[in-house]
Coordinates of C-alpha atoms in Angstrom, one line a residue:
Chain J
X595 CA 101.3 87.3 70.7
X596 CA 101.5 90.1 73.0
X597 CA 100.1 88.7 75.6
X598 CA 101.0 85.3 75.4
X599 CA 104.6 86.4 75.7
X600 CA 103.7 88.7 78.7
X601 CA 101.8 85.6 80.1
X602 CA 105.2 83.5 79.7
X603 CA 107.5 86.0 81.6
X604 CA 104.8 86.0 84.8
X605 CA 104.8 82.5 84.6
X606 CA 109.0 82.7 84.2
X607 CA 109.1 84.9 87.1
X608 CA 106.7 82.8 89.4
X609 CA 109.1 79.4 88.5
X610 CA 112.3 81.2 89.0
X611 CA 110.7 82.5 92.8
X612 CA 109.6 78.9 93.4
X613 CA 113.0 77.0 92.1
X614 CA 115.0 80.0 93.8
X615 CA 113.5 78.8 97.0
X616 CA 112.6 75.5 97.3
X617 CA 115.6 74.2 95.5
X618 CA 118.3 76.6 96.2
X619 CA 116.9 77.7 99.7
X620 CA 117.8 81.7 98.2
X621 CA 115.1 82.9 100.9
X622 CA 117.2 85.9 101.9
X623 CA 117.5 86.7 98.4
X624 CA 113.8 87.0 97.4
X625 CA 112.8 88.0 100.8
X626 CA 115.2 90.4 101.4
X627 CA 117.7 91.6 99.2
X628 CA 115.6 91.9 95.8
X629 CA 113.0 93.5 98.3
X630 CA 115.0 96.1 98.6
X631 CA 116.4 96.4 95.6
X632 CA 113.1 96.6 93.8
X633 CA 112.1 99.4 96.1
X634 CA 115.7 101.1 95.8
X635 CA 115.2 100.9 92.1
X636 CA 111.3 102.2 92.0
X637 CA 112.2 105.4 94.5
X638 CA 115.2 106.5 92.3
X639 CA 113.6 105.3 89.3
X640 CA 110.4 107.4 89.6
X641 CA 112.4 110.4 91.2
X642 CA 114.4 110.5 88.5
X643 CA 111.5 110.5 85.5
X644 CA 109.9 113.4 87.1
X645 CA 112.8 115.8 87.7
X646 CA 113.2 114.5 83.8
X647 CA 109.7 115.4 82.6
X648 CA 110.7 118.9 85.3
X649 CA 113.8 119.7 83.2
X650 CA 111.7 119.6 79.5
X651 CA 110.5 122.6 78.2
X652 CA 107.0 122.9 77.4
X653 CA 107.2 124.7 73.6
X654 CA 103.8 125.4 73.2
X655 CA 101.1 126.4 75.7
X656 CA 98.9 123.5 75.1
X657 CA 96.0 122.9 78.2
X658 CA 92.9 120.8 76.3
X659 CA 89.7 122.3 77.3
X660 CA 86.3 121.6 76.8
X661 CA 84.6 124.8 78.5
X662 CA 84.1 128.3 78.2
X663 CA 87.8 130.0 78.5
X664 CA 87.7 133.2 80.5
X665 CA 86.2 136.0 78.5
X666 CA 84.1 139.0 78.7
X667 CA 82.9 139.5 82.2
X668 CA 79.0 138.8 81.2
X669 CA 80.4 135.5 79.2
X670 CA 79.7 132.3 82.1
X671 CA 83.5 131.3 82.1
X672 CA 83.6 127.2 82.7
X673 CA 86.5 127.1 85.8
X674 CA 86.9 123.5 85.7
X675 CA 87.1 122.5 82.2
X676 CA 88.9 125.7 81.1
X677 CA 90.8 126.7 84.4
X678 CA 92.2 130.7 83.6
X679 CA 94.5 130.5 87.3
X680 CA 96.9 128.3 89.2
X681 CA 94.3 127.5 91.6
X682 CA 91.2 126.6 89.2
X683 CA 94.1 124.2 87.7
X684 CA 94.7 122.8 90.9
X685 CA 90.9 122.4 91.6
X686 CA 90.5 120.4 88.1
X687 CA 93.7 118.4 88.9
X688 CA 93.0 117.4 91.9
X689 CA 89.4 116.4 90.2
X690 CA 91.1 114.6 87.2
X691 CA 93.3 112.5 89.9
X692 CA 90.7 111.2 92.6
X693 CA 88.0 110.8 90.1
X694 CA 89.4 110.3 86.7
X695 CA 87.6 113.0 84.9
X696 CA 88.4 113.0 81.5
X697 CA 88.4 109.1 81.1
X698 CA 84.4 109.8 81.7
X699 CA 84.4 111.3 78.7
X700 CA 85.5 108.1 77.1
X701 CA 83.2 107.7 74.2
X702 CA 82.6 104.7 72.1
X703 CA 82.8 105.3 67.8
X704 CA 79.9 103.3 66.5
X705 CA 77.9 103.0 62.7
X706 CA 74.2 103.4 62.5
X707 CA 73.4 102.9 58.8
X708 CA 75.6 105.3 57.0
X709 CA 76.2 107.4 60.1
X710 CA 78.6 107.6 62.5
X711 CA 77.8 107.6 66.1
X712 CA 79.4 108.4 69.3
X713 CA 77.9 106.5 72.3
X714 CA 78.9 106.8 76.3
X715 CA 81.5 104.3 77.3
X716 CA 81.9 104.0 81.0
X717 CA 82.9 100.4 81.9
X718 CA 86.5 101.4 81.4
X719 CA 86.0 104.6 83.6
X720 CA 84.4 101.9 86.1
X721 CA 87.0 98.9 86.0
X722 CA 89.7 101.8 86.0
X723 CA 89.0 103.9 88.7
X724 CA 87.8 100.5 90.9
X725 CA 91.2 99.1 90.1
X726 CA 92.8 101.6 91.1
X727 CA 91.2 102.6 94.5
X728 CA 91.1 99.1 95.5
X729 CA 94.3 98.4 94.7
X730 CA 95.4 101.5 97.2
X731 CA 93.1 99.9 99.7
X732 CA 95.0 97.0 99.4
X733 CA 98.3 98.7 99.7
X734 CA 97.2 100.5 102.9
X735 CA 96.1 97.3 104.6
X736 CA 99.2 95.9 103.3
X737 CA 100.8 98.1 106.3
X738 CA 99.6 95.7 108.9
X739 CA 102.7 93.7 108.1
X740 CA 105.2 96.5 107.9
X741 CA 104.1 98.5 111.1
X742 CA 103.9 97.2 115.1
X743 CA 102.1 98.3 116.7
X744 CA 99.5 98.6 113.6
X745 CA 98.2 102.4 113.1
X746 CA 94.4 102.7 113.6
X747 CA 93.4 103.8 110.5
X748 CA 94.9 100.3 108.9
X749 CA 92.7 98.6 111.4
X750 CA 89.9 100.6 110.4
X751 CA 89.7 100.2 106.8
X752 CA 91.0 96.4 107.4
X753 CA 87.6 96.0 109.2
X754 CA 85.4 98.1 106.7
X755 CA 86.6 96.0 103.7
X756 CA 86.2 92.7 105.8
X757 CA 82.3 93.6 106.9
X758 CA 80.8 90.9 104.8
X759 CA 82.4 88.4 107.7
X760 CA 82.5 85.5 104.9
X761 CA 84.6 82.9 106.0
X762 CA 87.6 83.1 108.2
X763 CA 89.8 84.4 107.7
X764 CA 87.7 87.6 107.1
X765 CA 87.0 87.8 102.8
X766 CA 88.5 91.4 102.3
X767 CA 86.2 93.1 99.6
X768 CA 89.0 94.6 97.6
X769 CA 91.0 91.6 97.2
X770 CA 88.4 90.2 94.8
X771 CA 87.4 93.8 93.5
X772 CA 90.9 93.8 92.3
X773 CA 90.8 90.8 90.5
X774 CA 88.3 91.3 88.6
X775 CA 88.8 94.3 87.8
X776 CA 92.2 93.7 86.4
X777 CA 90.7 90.9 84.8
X778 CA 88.4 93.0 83.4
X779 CA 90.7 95.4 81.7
X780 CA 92.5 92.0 80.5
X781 CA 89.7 91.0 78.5
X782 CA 89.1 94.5 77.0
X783 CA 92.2 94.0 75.4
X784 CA 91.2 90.6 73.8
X785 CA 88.0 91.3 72.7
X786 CA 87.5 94.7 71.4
X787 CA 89.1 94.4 67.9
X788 CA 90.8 97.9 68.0
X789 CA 92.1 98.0 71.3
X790 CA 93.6 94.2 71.0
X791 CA 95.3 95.7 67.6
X792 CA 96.9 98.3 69.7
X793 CA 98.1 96.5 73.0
X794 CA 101.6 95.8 72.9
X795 CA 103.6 93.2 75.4
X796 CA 104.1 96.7 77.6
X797 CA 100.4 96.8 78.2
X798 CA 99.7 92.9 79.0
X799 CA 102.8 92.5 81.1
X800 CA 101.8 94.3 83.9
X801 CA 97.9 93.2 83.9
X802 CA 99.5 89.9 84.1
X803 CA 101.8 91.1 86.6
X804 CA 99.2 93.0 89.2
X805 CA 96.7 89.6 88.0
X806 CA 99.3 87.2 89.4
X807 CA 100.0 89.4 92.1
X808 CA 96.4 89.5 93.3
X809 CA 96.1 85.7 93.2
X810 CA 99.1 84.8 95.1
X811 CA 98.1 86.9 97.6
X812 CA 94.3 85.3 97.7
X813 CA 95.8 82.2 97.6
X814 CA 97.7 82.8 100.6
X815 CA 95.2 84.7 102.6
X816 CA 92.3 81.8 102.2
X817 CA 94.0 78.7 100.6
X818 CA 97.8 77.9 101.2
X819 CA 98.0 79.4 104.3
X820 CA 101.8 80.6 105.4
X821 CA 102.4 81.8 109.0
X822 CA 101.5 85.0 109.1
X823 CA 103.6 85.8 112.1
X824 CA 106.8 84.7 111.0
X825 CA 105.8 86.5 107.4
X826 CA 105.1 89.7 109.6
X827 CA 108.9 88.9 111.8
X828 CA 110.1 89.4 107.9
X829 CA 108.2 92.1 106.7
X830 CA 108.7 94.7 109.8
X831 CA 112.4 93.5 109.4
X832 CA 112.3 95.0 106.6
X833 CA 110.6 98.0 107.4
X834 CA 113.3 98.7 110.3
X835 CA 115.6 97.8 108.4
X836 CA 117.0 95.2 110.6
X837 CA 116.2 92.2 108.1
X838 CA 115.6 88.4 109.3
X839 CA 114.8 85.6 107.7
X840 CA 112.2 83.1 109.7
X841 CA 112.7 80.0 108.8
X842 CA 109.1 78.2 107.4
X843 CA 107.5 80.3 105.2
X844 CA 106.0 79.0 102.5
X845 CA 107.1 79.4 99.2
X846 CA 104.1 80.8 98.3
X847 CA 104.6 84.2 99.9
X848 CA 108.2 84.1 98.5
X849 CA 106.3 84.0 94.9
X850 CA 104.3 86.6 96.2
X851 CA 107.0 89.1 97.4
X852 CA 109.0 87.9 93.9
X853 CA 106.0 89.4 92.3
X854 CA 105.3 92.7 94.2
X855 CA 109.3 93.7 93.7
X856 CA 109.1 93.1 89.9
X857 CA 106.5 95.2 89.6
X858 CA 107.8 97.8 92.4
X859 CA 111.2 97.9 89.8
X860 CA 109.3 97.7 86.5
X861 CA 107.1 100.5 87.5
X862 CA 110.0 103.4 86.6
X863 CA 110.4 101.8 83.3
X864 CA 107.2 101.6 82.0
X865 CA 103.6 103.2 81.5
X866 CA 103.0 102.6 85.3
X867 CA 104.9 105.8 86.0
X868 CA 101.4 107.6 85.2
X869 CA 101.3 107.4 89.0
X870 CA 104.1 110.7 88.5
X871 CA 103.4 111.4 85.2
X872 CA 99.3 112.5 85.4
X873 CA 101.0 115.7 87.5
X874 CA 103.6 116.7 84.6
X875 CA 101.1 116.4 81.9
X876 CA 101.0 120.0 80.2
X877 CA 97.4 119.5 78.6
X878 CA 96.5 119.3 82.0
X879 CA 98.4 120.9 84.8
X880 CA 98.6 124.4 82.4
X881 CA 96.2 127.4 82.9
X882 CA 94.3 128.3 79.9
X883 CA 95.4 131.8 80.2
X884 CA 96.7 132.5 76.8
X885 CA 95.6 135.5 76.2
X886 CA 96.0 136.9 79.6
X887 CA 99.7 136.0 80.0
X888 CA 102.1 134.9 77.1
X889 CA 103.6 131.5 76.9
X890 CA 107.2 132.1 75.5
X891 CA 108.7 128.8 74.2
X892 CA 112.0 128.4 76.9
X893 CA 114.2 127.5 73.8
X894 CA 113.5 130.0 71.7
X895 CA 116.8 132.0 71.1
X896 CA 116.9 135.7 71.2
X897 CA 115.1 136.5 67.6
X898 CA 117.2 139.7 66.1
X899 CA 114.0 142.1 65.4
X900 CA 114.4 144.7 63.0
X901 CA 111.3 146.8 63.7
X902 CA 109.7 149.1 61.3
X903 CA 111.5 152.2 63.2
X904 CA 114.5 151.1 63.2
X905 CA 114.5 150.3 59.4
X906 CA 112.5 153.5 58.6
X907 CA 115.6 155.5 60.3
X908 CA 118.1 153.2 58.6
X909 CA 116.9 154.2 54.8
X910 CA 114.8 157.6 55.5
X911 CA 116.7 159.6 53.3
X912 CA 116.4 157.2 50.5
X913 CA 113.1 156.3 51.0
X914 CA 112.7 160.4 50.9
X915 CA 114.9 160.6 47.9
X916 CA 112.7 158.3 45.7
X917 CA 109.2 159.2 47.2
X918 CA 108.7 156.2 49.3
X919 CA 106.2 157.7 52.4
X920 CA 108.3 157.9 55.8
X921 CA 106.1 157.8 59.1
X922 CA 108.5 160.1 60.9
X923 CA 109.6 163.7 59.8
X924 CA 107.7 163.4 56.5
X925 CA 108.7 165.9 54.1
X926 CA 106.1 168.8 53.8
X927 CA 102.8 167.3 53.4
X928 CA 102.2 169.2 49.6
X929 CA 105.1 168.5 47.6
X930 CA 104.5 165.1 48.6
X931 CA 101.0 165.0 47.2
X932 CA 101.9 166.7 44.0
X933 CA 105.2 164.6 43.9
X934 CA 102.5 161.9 43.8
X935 CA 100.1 163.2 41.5
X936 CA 102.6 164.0 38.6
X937 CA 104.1 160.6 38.9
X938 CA 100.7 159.2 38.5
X939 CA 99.7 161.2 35.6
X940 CA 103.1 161.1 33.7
X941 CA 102.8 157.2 34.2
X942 CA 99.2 157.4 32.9
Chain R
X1368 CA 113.6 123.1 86.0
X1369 CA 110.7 124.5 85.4
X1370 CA 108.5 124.6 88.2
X1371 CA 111.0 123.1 90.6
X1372 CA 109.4 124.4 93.7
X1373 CA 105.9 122.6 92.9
X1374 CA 107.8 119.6 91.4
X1375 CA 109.7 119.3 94.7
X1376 CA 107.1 119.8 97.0
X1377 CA 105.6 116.6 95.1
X1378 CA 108.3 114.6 95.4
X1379 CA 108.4 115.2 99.1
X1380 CA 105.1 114.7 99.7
X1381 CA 104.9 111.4 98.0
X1382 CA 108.0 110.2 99.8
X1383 CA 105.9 111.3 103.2
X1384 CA 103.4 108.9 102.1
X1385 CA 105.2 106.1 100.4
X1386 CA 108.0 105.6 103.2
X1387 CA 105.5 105.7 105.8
X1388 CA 106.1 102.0 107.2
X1389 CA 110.1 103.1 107.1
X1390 CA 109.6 106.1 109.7
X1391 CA 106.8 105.0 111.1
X1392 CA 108.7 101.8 113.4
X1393 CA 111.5 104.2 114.7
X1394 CA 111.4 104.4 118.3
X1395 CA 108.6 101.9 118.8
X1396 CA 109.6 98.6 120.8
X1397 CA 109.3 95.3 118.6
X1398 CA 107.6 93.7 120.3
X1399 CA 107.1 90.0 119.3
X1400 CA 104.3 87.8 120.1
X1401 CA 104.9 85.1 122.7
X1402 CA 101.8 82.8 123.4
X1403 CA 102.1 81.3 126.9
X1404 CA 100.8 77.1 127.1
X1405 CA 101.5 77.1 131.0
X1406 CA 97.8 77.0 132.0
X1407 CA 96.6 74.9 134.9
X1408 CA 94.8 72.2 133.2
X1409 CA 97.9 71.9 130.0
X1410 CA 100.1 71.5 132.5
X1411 CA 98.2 68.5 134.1
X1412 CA 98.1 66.7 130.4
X1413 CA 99.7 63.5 130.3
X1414 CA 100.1 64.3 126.6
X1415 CA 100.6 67.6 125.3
X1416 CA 98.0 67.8 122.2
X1417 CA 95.6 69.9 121.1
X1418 CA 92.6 68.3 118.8
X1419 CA 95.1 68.7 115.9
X1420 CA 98.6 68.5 115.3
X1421 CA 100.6 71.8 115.9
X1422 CA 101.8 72.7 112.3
X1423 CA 98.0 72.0 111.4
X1424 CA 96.6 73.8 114.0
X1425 CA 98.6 76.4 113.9
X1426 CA 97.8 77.1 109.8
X1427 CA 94.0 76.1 110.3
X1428 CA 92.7 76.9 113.7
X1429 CA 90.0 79.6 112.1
X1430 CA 89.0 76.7 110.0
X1431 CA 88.5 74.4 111.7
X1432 CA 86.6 77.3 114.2
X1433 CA 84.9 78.2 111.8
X1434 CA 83.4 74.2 110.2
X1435 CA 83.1 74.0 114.1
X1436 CA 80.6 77.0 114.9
X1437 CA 78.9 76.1 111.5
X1438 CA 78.5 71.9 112.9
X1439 CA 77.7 73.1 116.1
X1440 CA 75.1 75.8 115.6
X1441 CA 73.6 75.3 111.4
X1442 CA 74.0 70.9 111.8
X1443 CA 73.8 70.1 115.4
X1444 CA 76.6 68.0 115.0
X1445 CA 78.4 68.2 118.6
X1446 CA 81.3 66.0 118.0
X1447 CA 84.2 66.3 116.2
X1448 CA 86.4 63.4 115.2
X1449 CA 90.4 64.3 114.2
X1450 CA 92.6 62.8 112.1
X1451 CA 93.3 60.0 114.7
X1452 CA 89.8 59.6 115.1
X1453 CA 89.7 60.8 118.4
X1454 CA 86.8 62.3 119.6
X1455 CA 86.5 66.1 120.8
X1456 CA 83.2 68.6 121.9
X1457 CA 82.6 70.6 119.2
X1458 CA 82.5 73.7 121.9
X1459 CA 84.7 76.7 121.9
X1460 CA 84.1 77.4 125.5
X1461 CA 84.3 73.6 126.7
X1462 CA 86.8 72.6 124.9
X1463 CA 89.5 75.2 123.4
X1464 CA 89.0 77.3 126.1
X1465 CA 89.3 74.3 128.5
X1466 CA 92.9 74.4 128.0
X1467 CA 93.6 77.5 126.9
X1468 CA 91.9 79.2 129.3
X1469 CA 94.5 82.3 129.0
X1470 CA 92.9 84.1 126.2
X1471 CA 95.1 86.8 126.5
X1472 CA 98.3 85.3 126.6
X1473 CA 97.4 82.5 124.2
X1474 CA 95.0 84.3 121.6
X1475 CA 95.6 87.6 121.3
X1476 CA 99.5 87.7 121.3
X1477 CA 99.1 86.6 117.5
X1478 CA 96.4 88.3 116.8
X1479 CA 97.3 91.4 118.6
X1480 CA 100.5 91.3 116.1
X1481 CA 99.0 90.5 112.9
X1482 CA 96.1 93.0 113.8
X1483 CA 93.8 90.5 113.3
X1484 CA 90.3 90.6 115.6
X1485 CA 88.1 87.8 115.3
X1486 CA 84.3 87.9 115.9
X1487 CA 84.4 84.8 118.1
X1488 CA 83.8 87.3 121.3
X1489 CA 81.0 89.7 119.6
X1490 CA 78.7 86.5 120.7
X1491 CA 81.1 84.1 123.3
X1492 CA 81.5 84.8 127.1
X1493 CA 85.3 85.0 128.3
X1494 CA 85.8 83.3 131.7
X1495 CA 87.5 85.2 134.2
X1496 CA 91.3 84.9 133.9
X1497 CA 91.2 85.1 130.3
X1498 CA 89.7 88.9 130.2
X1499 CA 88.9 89.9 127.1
X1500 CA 90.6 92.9 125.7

């Protein structure tokens, strides 16, 4: 249900960008102004969630670790998996970001006769960490169309990605990875039982989304060719903020750019603000230092203590009077004793 | 908040990254491409036309490069018949070039713009006039 409902909305959003502009000619509206409000939206948006997640108090000191803490100096203390300072945590951070670390450790819960069994599981790890670096590359060499003169290093990955030289023009390596990558973690969803049981419209939507995204923009690259130099007269428009809107662009890249806003507005909204969120997580970005420095809970309120001492010099001279033992100024140390003993005899 | 001074220095740095395209134009000229037709043998057309129409050539020149350098050199095939049923050399240098003998101020206006290099030189000669690159 999910998904089919997420499916509908993409398809939704793809009619209204085509009715929008080939029947009410709205081309500065979805080239241009919903542009920029998507991108308005996604920079407040995601600013905003972070100085959120900034502002909460972290209660408990809660890093998850899976290595030796920092010990005894002859115990081998694990730095990456149980960082002990700010930059060890940086270090495994930075680690957890670029190569996904911990979804490595994904496992997979299996039965073997009456047993249970815990089996690697990488193909997320794979389809994840390829879907995300190629979509980056895409993004990058997206900024051939929003910079002129084009920076070298766009050209450069532009021409690593298009080495293959299939077909003109040049089939760009990522743009397929992409796809099936995305398409990949689409069908995870379907057809492991337990994951499908789980997935809510919030996780289809944008798998639909980035899907639909991908394929408008193959389309237009190889298939339903638009002119790319009156796309570009657009795109740097908006990148100098000077907008214009060429005529004769097909509505195809006017889906496409429909498509690319959504998702650059949904992103503050949803679970796609992991791209922020990864660095506020306190099971990762803390030190396990617990026992080096303590973690004091930020609402606690001042606790009124009443320390042994103080209550000791609050009642002494009763505690004296009926023979309790005081710490401080005892009364001589043999009446006390034979105070003691005859109490315990006569009781006897 | 807590740990504003690394929380800020994240923010700043992503907004380094991510408005990149927005700083990155200021203070560079536009410049837009302008692909010059004014050689000597267009100008002596009777009829302006390439082997295509405009709009088509314009959408589908790399194609039809590309089916061109694949009849020419895989199928031997040397001549190309276009939607009229005109006949043309399949030949890049004999025929495109014919014409648009100003490679530079036909070819790489758009290209230069887009950023996009075709491979057509790593192998093809570029008369004088045109200079390559």
């Amino acid at each position: 249900m999910g998904a089919l409902f997420s499916f509908g909305v993409v398809i939704a959003l793809v009619i209204i960008a085509l009715v929008g502009v080939k029947g009410a000619h709205l081309q500065a509206l979805f080239g241009v102004v919903i542009p920029y409000a998507a991108v308005v939206t996604f920079f407040i948006g995601l600013i905003y969630r972070v100085v959120k997640w900034g502002k909460s108090p972290v209660p408990f000191h809660i890093p998850t670790t899976c290595g030796q803490q920092k010990s005894l100096p002859w115990i081998k203390h694990n730095k990456l998996e149980s960082p002990a300072t700010g930059k060890e945590v940086f270090l495994r951070m930075v680690l957890e970001v670029l190569l996904f670390r911990s979804l490595f450790r994904n496992l997979k819960m299996q039965r073997s006769g009456d047993r249970v069994v815990y089996g690697s599981a990488k193909w997320l790890w794979l389809a994840g960490i390829v879907f995300h670096y190629s979509f980056l590359i895409v993004l990058i060499r997206h900024l051939r169309l929003f910079t002129n003169p084009v920076p070298s290093f766009v050209s450069l990955i532009e021409s690593v990605d298009g080495f293959l030289q299939i077909g003109v023009p040049n089939l760009m390596m990522t743009g397929v990875v992409l796809l099936a990558a995305v398409t990949y973690l689409f069908l995870r969803r379907i057809y492991i039982p337990q994951v499908r049981y789980i997935s809510l419209p919030a996780d289809y939507f944008p798998l639909f989304l980035i899907m639909a995204i991908a394929a408008t923009g193959i389309l237009m690259r190889y298939f339903i060719r638009v002119d790319i130099v009156k796309v570009k007269e657009l795109t740097t428009g908006l990148a100098r903020l000077s907008p214009t809107v060429p005529d004769g662009i097909g509505s195809i890249f006017y889906i496409h750019i429909f498509l690319v806003s959504t998702l650059f507005a949904y992103f503050p909204f949803s679970k796609l603000v992991h791209l922020g969120g990864i660095f506020l997580s306190p099971t990762r970005n803390l030190a396990n230092n617990s026992r080096m420095v303590r973690h004091v809970n930020p609402w606690n309120y001042d606790v009124k203590v009443h320390t042994y001492e103080e209550y000791e010099e609050e009642f002494r001279d009763k505690m004296i009077s009926v023979g309790i033992p005081v710490e401080k100024n005892p009364p001589a140390e043999e009446n006390k004793t034979e105070e003691a003993s005859e109490e315990s005899e006569g009781k006897e | 908040m807590y740990d504003g001074g690394k929380i800020i220095t994240g923010i700043i740095i992503f907004l380094l990254f991510a408005t990149f395209p927005f700083y990155y134009n200021i203070g560079k000229a536009n410049v837009k491409p302008d692909p010059k037709l004014d050689t000597p043998v267009i100008k002596q057309l009777a009829e302006k036309k390439c082997v295509e129409s405009k709009e088509y050539m314009r959408a589908n020149h790399m194609q039809i490069l590309d089916d061109w350098r694949n009849m020419a050199l895989r199928e031997a095939k040397r001549t190309y018949r276009n939607a009229e049923g005109k006949l043309f050399e399949i030949s890049l240098q004999n025929t495109c070039m014919k014409c648009h003998s100003n490679k530079n101020k036909f070819c790489d206006e758009c290209h230069k713009y887009a950023n996009v290099k075709p491979y057509c030189w790593d192998c093809h000669f570029v008369k004088e006039g045109g200079a390559a690159k």
